[in-house]
Coordinates of N, CA and C in Angstrom, one line a residue:
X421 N 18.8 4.3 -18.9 CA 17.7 4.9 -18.3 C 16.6 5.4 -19.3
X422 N 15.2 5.2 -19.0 CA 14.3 5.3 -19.8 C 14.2 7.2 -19.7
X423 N 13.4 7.8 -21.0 CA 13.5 9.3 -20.7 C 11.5 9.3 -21.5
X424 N 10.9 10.7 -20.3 CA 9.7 10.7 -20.7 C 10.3 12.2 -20.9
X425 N 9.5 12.5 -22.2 CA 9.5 14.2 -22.4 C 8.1 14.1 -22.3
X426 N 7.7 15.8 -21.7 CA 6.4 16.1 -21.3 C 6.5 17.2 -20.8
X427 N 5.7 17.9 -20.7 CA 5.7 19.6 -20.2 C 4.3 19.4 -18.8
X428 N 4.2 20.1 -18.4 CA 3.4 20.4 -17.2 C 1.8 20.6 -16.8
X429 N 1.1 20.7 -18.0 CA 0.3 21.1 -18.5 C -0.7 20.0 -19.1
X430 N 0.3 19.2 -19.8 CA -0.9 18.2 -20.2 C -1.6 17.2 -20.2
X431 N -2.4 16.8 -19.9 CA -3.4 15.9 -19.4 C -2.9 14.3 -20.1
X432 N -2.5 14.1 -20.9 CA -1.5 12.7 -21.6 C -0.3 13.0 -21.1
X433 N 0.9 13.8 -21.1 CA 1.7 13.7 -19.9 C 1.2 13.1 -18.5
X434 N 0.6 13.8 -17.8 CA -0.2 13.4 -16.4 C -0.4 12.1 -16.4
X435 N -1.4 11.4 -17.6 CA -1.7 10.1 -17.1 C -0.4 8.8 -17.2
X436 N 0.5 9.1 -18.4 CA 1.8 8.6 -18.1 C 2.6 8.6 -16.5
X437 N 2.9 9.9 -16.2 CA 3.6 9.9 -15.3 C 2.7 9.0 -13.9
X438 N 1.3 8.7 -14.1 CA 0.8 8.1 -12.9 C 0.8 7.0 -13.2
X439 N 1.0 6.3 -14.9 CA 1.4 5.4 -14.7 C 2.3 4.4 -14.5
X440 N 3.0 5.3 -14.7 CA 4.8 5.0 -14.2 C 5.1 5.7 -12.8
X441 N 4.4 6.1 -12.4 CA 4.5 5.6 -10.4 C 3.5 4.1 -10.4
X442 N 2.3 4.3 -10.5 CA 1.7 3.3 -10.1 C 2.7 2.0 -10.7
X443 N 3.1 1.4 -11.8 CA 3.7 0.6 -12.3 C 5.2 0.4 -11.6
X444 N 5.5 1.2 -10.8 CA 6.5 1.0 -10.0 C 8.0 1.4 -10.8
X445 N 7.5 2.2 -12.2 CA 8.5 1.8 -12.9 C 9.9 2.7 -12.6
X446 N 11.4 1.9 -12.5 CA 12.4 2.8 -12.3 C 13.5 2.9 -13.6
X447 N 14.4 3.7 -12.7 CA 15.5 4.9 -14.1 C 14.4 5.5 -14.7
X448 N 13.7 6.2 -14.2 CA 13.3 6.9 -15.3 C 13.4 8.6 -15.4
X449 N 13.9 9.1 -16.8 CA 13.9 10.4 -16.6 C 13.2 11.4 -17.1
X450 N 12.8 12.4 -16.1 CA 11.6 13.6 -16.8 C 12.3 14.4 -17.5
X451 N 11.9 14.6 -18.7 CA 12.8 15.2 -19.2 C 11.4 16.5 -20.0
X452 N 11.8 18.1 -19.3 CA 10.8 18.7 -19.4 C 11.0 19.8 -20.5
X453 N 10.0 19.9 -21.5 CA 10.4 20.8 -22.7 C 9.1 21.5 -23.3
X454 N 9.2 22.2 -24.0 CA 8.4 23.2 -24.4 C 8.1 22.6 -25.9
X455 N 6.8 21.7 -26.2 CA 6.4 20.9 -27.6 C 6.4 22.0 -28.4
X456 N 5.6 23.3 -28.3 CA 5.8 24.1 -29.2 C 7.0 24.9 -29.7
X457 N 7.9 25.2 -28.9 CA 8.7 25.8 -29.5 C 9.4 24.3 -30.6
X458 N 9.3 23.2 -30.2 CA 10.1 22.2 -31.4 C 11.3 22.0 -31.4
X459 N 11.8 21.9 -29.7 CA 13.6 21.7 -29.3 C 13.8 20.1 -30.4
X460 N 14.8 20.5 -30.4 CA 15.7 19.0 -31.4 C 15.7 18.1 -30.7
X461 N 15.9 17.6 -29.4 CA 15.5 16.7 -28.6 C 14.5 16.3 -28.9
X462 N 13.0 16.6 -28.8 CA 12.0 15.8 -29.1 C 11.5 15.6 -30.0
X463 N 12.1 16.7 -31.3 CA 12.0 16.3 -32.3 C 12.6 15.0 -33.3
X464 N 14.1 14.6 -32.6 CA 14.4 13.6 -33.1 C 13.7 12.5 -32.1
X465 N 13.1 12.6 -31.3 CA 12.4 11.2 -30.5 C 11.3 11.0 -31.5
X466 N 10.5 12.2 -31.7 CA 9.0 12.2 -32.3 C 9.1 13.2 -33.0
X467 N 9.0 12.8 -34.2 CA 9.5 14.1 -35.7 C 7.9 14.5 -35.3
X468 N 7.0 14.4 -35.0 CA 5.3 15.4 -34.6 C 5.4 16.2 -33.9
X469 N 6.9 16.0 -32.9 CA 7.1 17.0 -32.0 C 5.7 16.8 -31.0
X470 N 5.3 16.0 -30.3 CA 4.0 15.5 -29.5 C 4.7 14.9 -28.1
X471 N 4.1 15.6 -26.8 CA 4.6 14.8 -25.9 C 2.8 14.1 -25.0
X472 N 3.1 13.0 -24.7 CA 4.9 12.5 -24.2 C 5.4 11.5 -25.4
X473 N 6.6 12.0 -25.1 CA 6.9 10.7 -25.7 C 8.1 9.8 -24.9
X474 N 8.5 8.7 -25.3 CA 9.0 8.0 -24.6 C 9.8 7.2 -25.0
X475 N 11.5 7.0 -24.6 CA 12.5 7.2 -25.0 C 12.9 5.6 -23.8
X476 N 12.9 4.5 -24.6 CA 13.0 3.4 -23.7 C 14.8 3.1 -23.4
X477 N 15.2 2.1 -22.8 CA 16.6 2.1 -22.5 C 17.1 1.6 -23.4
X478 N 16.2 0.9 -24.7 CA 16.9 0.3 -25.5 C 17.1 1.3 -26.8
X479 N 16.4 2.7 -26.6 CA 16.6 3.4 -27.1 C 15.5 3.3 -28.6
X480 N 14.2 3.1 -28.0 CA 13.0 2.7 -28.7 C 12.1 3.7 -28.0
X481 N 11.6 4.6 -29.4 CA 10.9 5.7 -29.0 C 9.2 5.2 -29.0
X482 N 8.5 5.1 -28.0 CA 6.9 5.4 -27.8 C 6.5 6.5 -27.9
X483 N 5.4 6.7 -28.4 CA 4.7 7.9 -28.9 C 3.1 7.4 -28.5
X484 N 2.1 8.0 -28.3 CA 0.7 7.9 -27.9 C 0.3 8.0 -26.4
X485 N 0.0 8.2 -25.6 CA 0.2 8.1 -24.5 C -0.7 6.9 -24.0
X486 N -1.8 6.2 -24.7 CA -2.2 5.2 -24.6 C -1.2 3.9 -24.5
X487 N -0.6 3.9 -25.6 CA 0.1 2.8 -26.1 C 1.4 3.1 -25.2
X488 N 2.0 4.1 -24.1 CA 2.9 3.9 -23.7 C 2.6 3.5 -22.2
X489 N 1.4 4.0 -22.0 CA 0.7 3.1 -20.7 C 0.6 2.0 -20.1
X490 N -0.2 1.4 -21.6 CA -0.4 0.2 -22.1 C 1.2 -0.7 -21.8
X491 N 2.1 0.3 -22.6 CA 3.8 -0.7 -22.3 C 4.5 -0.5 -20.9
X492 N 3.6 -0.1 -20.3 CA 4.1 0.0 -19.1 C 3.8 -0.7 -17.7
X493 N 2.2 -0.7 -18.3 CA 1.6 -2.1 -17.6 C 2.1 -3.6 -17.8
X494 N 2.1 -4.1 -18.7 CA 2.5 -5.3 -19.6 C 3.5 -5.5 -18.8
X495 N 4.5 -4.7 -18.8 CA 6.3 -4.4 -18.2 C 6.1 -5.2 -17.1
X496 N 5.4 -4.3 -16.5 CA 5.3 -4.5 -14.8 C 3.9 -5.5 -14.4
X497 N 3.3 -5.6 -15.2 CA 1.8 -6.4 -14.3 C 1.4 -6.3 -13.0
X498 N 1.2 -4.9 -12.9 CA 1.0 -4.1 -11.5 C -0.1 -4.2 -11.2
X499 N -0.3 -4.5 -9.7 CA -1.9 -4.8 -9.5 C -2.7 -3.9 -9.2
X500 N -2.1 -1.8 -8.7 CA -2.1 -0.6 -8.6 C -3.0 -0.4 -10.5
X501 N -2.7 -0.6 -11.4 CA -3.0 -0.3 -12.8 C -3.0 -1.3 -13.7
X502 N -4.5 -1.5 -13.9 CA -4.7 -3.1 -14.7 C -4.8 -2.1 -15.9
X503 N -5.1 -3.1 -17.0 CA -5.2 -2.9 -18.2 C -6.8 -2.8 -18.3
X504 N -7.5 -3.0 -19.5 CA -9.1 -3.4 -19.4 C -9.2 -4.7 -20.0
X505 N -10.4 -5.3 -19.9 CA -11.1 -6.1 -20.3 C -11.0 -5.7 -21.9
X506 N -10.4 -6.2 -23.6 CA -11.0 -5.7 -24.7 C -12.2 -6.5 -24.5
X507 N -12.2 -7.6 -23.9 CA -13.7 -8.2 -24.2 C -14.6 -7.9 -23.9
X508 N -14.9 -6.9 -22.9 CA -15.9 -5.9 -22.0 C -16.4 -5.0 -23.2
X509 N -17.3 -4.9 -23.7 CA -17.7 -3.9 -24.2 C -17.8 -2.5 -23.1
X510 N -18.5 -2.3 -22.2 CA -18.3 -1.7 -21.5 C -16.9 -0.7 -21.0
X511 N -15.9 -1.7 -20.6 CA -14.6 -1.5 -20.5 C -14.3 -0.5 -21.7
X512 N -14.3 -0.8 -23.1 CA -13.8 -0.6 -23.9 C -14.6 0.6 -24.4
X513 N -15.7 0.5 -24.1 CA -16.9 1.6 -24.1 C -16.0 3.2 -23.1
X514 N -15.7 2.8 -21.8 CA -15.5 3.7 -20.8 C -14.2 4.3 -21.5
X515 N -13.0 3.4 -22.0 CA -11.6 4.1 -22.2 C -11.8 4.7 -23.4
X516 N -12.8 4.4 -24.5 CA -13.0 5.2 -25.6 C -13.3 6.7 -25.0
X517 N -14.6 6.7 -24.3 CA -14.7 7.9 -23.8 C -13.8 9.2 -23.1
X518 N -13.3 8.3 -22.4 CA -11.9 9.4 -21.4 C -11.4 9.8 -22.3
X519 N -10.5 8.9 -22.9 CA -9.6 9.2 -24.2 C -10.2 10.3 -24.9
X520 N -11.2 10.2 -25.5 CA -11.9 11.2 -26.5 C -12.0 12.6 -25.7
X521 N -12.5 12.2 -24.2 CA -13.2 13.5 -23.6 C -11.4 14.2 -23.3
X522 N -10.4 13.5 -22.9 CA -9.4 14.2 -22.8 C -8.8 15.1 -24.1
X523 N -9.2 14.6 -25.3 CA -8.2 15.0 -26.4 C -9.1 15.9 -27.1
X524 N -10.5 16.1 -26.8 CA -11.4 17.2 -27.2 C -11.2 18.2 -26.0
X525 N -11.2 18.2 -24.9 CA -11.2 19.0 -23.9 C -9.6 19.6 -24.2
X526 N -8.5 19.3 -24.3 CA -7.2 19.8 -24.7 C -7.1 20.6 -25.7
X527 N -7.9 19.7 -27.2 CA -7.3 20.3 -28.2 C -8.6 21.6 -28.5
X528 N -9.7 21.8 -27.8 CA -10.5 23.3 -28.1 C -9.6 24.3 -27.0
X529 N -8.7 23.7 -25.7 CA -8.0 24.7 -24.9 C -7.1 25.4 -26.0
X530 N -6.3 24.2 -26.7 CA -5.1 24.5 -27.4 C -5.3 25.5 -28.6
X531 N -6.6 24.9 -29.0 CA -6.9 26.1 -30.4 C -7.0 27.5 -29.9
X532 N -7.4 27.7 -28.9 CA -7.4 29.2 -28.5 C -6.2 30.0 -28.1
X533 N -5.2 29.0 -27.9 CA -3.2 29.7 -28.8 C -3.0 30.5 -30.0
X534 N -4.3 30.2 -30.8 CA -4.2 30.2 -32.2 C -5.6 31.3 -32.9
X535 N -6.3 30.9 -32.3 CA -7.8 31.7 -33.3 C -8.4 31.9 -32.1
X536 N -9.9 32.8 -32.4 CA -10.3 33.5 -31.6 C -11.5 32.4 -31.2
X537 N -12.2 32.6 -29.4 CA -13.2 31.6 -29.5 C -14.3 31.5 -30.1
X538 N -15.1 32.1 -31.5 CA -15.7 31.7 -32.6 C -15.6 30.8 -33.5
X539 N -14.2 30.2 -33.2 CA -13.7 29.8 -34.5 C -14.8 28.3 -34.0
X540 N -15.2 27.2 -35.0 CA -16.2 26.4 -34.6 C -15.9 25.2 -34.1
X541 N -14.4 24.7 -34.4 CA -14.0 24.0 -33.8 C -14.1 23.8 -32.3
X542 N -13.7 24.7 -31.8 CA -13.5 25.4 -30.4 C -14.9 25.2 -30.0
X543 N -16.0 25.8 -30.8 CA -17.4 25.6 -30.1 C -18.2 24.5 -30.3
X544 N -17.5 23.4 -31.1 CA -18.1 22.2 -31.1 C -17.6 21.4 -30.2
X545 N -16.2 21.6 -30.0 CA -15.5 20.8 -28.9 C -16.1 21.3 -27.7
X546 N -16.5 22.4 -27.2 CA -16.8 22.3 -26.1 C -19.1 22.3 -25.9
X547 N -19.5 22.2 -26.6 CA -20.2 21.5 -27.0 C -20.4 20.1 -26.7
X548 N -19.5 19.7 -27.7 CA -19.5 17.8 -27.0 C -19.3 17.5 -25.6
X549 N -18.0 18.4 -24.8 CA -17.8 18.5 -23.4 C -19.0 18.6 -22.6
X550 N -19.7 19.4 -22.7 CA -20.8 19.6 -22.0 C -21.7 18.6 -22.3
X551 N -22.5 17.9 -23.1 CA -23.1 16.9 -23.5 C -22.6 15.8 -23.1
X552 N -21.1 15.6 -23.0 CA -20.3 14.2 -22.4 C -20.5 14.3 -20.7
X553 N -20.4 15.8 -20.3 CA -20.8 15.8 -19.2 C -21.9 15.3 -18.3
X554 N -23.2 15.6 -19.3 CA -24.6 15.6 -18.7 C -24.7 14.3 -18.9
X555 N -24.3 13.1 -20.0 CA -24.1 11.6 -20.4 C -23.3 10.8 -19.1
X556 N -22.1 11.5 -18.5 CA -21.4 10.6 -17.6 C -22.3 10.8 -16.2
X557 N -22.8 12.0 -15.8 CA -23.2 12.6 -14.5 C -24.6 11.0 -14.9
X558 N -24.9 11.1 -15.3 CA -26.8 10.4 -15.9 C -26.1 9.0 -15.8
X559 N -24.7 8.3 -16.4 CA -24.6 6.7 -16.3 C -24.5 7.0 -15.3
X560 N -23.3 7.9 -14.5 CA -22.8 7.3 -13.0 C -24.2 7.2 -12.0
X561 N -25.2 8.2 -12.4 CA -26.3 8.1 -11.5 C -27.7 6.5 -11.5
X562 N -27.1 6.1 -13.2 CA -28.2 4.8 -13.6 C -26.9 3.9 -13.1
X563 N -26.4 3.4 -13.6 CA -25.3 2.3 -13.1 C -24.7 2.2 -12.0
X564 N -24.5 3.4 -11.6 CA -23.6 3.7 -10.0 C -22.4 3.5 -10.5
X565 N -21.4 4.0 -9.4 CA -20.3 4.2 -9.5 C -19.0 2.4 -9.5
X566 N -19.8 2.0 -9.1 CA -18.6 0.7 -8.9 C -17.9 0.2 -9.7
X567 N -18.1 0.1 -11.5 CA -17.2 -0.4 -12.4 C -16.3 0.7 -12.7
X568 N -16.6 2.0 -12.1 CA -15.3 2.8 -12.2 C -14.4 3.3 -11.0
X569 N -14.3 2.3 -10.0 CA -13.4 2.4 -9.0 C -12.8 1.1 -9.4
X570 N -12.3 0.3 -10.3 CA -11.8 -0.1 -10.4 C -10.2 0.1 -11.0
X571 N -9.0 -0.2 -10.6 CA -7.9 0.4 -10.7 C -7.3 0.2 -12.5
X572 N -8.0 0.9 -13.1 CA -7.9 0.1 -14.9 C -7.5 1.6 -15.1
X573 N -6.9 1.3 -16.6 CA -6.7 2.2 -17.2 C -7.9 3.0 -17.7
X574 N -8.9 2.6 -18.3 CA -10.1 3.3 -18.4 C -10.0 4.4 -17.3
X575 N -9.8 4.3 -16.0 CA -10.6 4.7 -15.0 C -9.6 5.8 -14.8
X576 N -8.1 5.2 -15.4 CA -7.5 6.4 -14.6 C -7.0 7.7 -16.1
X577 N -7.5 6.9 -17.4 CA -8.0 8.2 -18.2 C -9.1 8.9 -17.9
X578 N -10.0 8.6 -17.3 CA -11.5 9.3 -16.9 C -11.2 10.5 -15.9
X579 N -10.2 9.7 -15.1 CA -9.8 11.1 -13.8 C -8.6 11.5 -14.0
X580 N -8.2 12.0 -15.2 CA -7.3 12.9 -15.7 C -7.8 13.8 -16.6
X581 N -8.8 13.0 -17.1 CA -9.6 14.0 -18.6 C -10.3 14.7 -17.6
X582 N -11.3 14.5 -16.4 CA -12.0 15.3 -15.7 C -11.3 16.1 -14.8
X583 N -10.5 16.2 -14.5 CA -9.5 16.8 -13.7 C -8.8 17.9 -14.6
X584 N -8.7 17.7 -16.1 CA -8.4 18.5 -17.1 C -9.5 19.5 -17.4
X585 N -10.8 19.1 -17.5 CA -12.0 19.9 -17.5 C -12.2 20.6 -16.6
X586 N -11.9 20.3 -15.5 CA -12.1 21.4 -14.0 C -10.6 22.5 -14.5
X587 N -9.5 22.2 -14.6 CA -8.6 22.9 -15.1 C -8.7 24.2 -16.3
X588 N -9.4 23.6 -17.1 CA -9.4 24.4 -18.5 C -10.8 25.0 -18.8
X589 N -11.8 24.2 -18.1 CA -13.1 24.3 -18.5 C -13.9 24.0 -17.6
X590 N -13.8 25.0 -16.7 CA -14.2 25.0 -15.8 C -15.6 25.2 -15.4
X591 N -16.3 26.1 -16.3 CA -17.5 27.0 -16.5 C -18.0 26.0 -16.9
X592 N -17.8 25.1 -18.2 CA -18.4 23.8 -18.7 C -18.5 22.8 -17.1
X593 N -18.0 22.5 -16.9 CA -18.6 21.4 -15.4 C -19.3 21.6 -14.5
X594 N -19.3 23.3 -14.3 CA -19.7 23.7 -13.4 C -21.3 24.0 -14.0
X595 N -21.8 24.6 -14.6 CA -22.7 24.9 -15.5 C -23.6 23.2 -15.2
X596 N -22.6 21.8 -15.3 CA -23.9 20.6 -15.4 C -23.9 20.4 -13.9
X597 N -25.0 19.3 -13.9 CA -24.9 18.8 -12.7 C -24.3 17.4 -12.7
X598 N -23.3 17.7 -11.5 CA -22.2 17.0 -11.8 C -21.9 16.3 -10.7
X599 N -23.5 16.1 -9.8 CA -22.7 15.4 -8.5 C -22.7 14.2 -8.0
X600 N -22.5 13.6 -9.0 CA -22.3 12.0 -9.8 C -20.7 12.0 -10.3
X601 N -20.2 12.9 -10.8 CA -19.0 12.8 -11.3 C -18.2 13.5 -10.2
X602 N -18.7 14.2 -9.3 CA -17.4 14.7 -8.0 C -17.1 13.9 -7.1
X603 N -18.9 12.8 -7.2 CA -18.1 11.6 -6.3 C -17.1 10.4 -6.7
X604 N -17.3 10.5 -8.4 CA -16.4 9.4 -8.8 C -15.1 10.3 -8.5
X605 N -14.6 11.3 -8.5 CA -13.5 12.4 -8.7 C -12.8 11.4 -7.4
X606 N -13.7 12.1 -5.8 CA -13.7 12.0 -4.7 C -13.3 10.2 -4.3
X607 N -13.9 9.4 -4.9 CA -13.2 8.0 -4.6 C -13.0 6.8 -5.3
X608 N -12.2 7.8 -6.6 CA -11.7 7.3 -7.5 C -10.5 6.1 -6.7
X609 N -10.0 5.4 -7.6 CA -9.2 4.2 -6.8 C -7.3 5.5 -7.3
X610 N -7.1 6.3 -7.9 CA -6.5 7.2 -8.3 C -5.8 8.6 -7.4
X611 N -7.0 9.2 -6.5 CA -6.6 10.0 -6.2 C -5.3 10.3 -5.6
X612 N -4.8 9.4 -5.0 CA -3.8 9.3 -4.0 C -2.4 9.7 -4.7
X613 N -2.6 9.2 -6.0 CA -1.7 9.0 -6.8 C -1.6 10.9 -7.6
X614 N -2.6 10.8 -7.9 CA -2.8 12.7 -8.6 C -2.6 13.5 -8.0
X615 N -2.9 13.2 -6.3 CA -2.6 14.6 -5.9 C -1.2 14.8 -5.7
X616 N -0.1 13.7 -5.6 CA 1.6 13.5 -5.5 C 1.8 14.6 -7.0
X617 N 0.6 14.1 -8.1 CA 1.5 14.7 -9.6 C 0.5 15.6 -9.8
X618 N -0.3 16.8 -8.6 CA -1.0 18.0 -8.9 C -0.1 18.9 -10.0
X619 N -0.8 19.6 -10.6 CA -0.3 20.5 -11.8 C 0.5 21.8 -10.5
X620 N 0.2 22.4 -9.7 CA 1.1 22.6 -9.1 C 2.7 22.3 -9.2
X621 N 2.3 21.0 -8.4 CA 3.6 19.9 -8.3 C 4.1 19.9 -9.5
X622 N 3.7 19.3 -10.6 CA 4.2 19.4 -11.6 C 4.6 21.1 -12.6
X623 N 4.3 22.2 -12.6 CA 4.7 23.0 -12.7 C 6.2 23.6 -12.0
X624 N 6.7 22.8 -11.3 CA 7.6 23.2 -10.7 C 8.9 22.3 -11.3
X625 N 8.1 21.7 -12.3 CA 9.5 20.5 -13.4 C 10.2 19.3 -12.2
X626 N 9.4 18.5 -11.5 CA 10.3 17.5 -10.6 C 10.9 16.8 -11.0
X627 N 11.7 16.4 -10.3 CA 12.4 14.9 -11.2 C 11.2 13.4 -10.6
X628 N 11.9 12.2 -11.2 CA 10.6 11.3 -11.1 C 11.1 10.8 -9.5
X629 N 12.3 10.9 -9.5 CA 12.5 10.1 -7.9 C 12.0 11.3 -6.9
X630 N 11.7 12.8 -6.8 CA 10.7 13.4 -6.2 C 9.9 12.8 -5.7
X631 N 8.8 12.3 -7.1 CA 7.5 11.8 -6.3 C 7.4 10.9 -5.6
X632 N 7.3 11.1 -4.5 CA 7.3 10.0 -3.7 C 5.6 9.3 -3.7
X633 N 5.6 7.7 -4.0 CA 4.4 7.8 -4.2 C 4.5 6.0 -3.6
X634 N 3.8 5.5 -2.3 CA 3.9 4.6 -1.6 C 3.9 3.2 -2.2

């Protein structure tokens, strides 16, 4: 049996666990832990102590949450979660962004565990947030929405990182005008699948055969 460690909270957990429903993938175990405190369990998976990470049946540890996505699509060749085009600039354009916008939007929440919100990190990260904001609300409204209802990974880092921003940073989304990105939110090719693994739902530590997801 494969084992994901991941806690409840974070936005690269989340997009894993949707994509191991969508990928149909089975044995698999949630295995739910606290990164900070540094249990021995995930430490011997991932000496970073970083979730998720991911603990295959052959006893081959994944670490990145890209690259464990990525091995999970490949696995399965699911028609629910494509991979992208690297040939698309575009494509490759869109998953750079999510990615980035998730792991700056996380790591200025996470610095505030640690230092007070002056510290500048914190205020450059959310800085960029807001600027990425007023940039995606402005493509989705010149390009239109269609190349991001498509069921790709790009798309379903985009509606995790934004769904992480309404979560943590809230003030920042609300503050742009954003009603270009509540409709991508609204008919994302994804939702169906996010609201089975709402942070709710997920705060309550489920097991993976819980989710029931069609």
């Amino acid at each position: 049996m494969m084992k994901l460690y991941l806690n409840d909270t974070s936005p690269f957990s989340r997009a894993v666990v949707a994509a191991a429903l969508l990928t149909k993938s089975s044995s698999l175990s949630l295995e739910w832990v606290d990164p900070w405190s540094s249990p021995a369990e995930l430490v011997d998976a991932n000496p970073f102590c970083l979730i998720p990470t991911l603990v295959t049946k052959e006893g081959i540890n994944l670490s990145e949450s890209l690259c464990i996505c990525q091995h999970l699509i490949e696995v399965s060749q699911s028609e629910d979660l494509t991979s992208i085009d690297y040939q698309s600039v575009d494509q490759v354009s869109q998953l750079g962004f999510a990615k980035t916008l998730m792991e700056i939007a996380f790591r200025s929440a996470a610095l505030k565990r640690y230092t007070d919100e002056s510290n500048e990190l914190i205020a450059r990260g959310e800085k960029g947030i807001s600027v990425a904001m007023e940039k995606l609300n402005q493509q989705l409204s010149v390009d239109g929405i269609k190349s991001y209802l498509q069921p790709n990974l790009a798309n379903l880092y985009l509606h995790v990182a934004l769904d992480y921003v309404q979560f943590r940073h809230s003030a920042i989304l609300n503050d742009t005008e954003n009603h270009h990105i509540m409709e991508f939110i609204q008919r994302s090719p994804f939702t169906q699948v996010l609201d089975v693994i709402a942070l709710e739902t997920l705060s309550t530590e489920p097991s993976f055969e819980s989710l029931i997801y069609p």
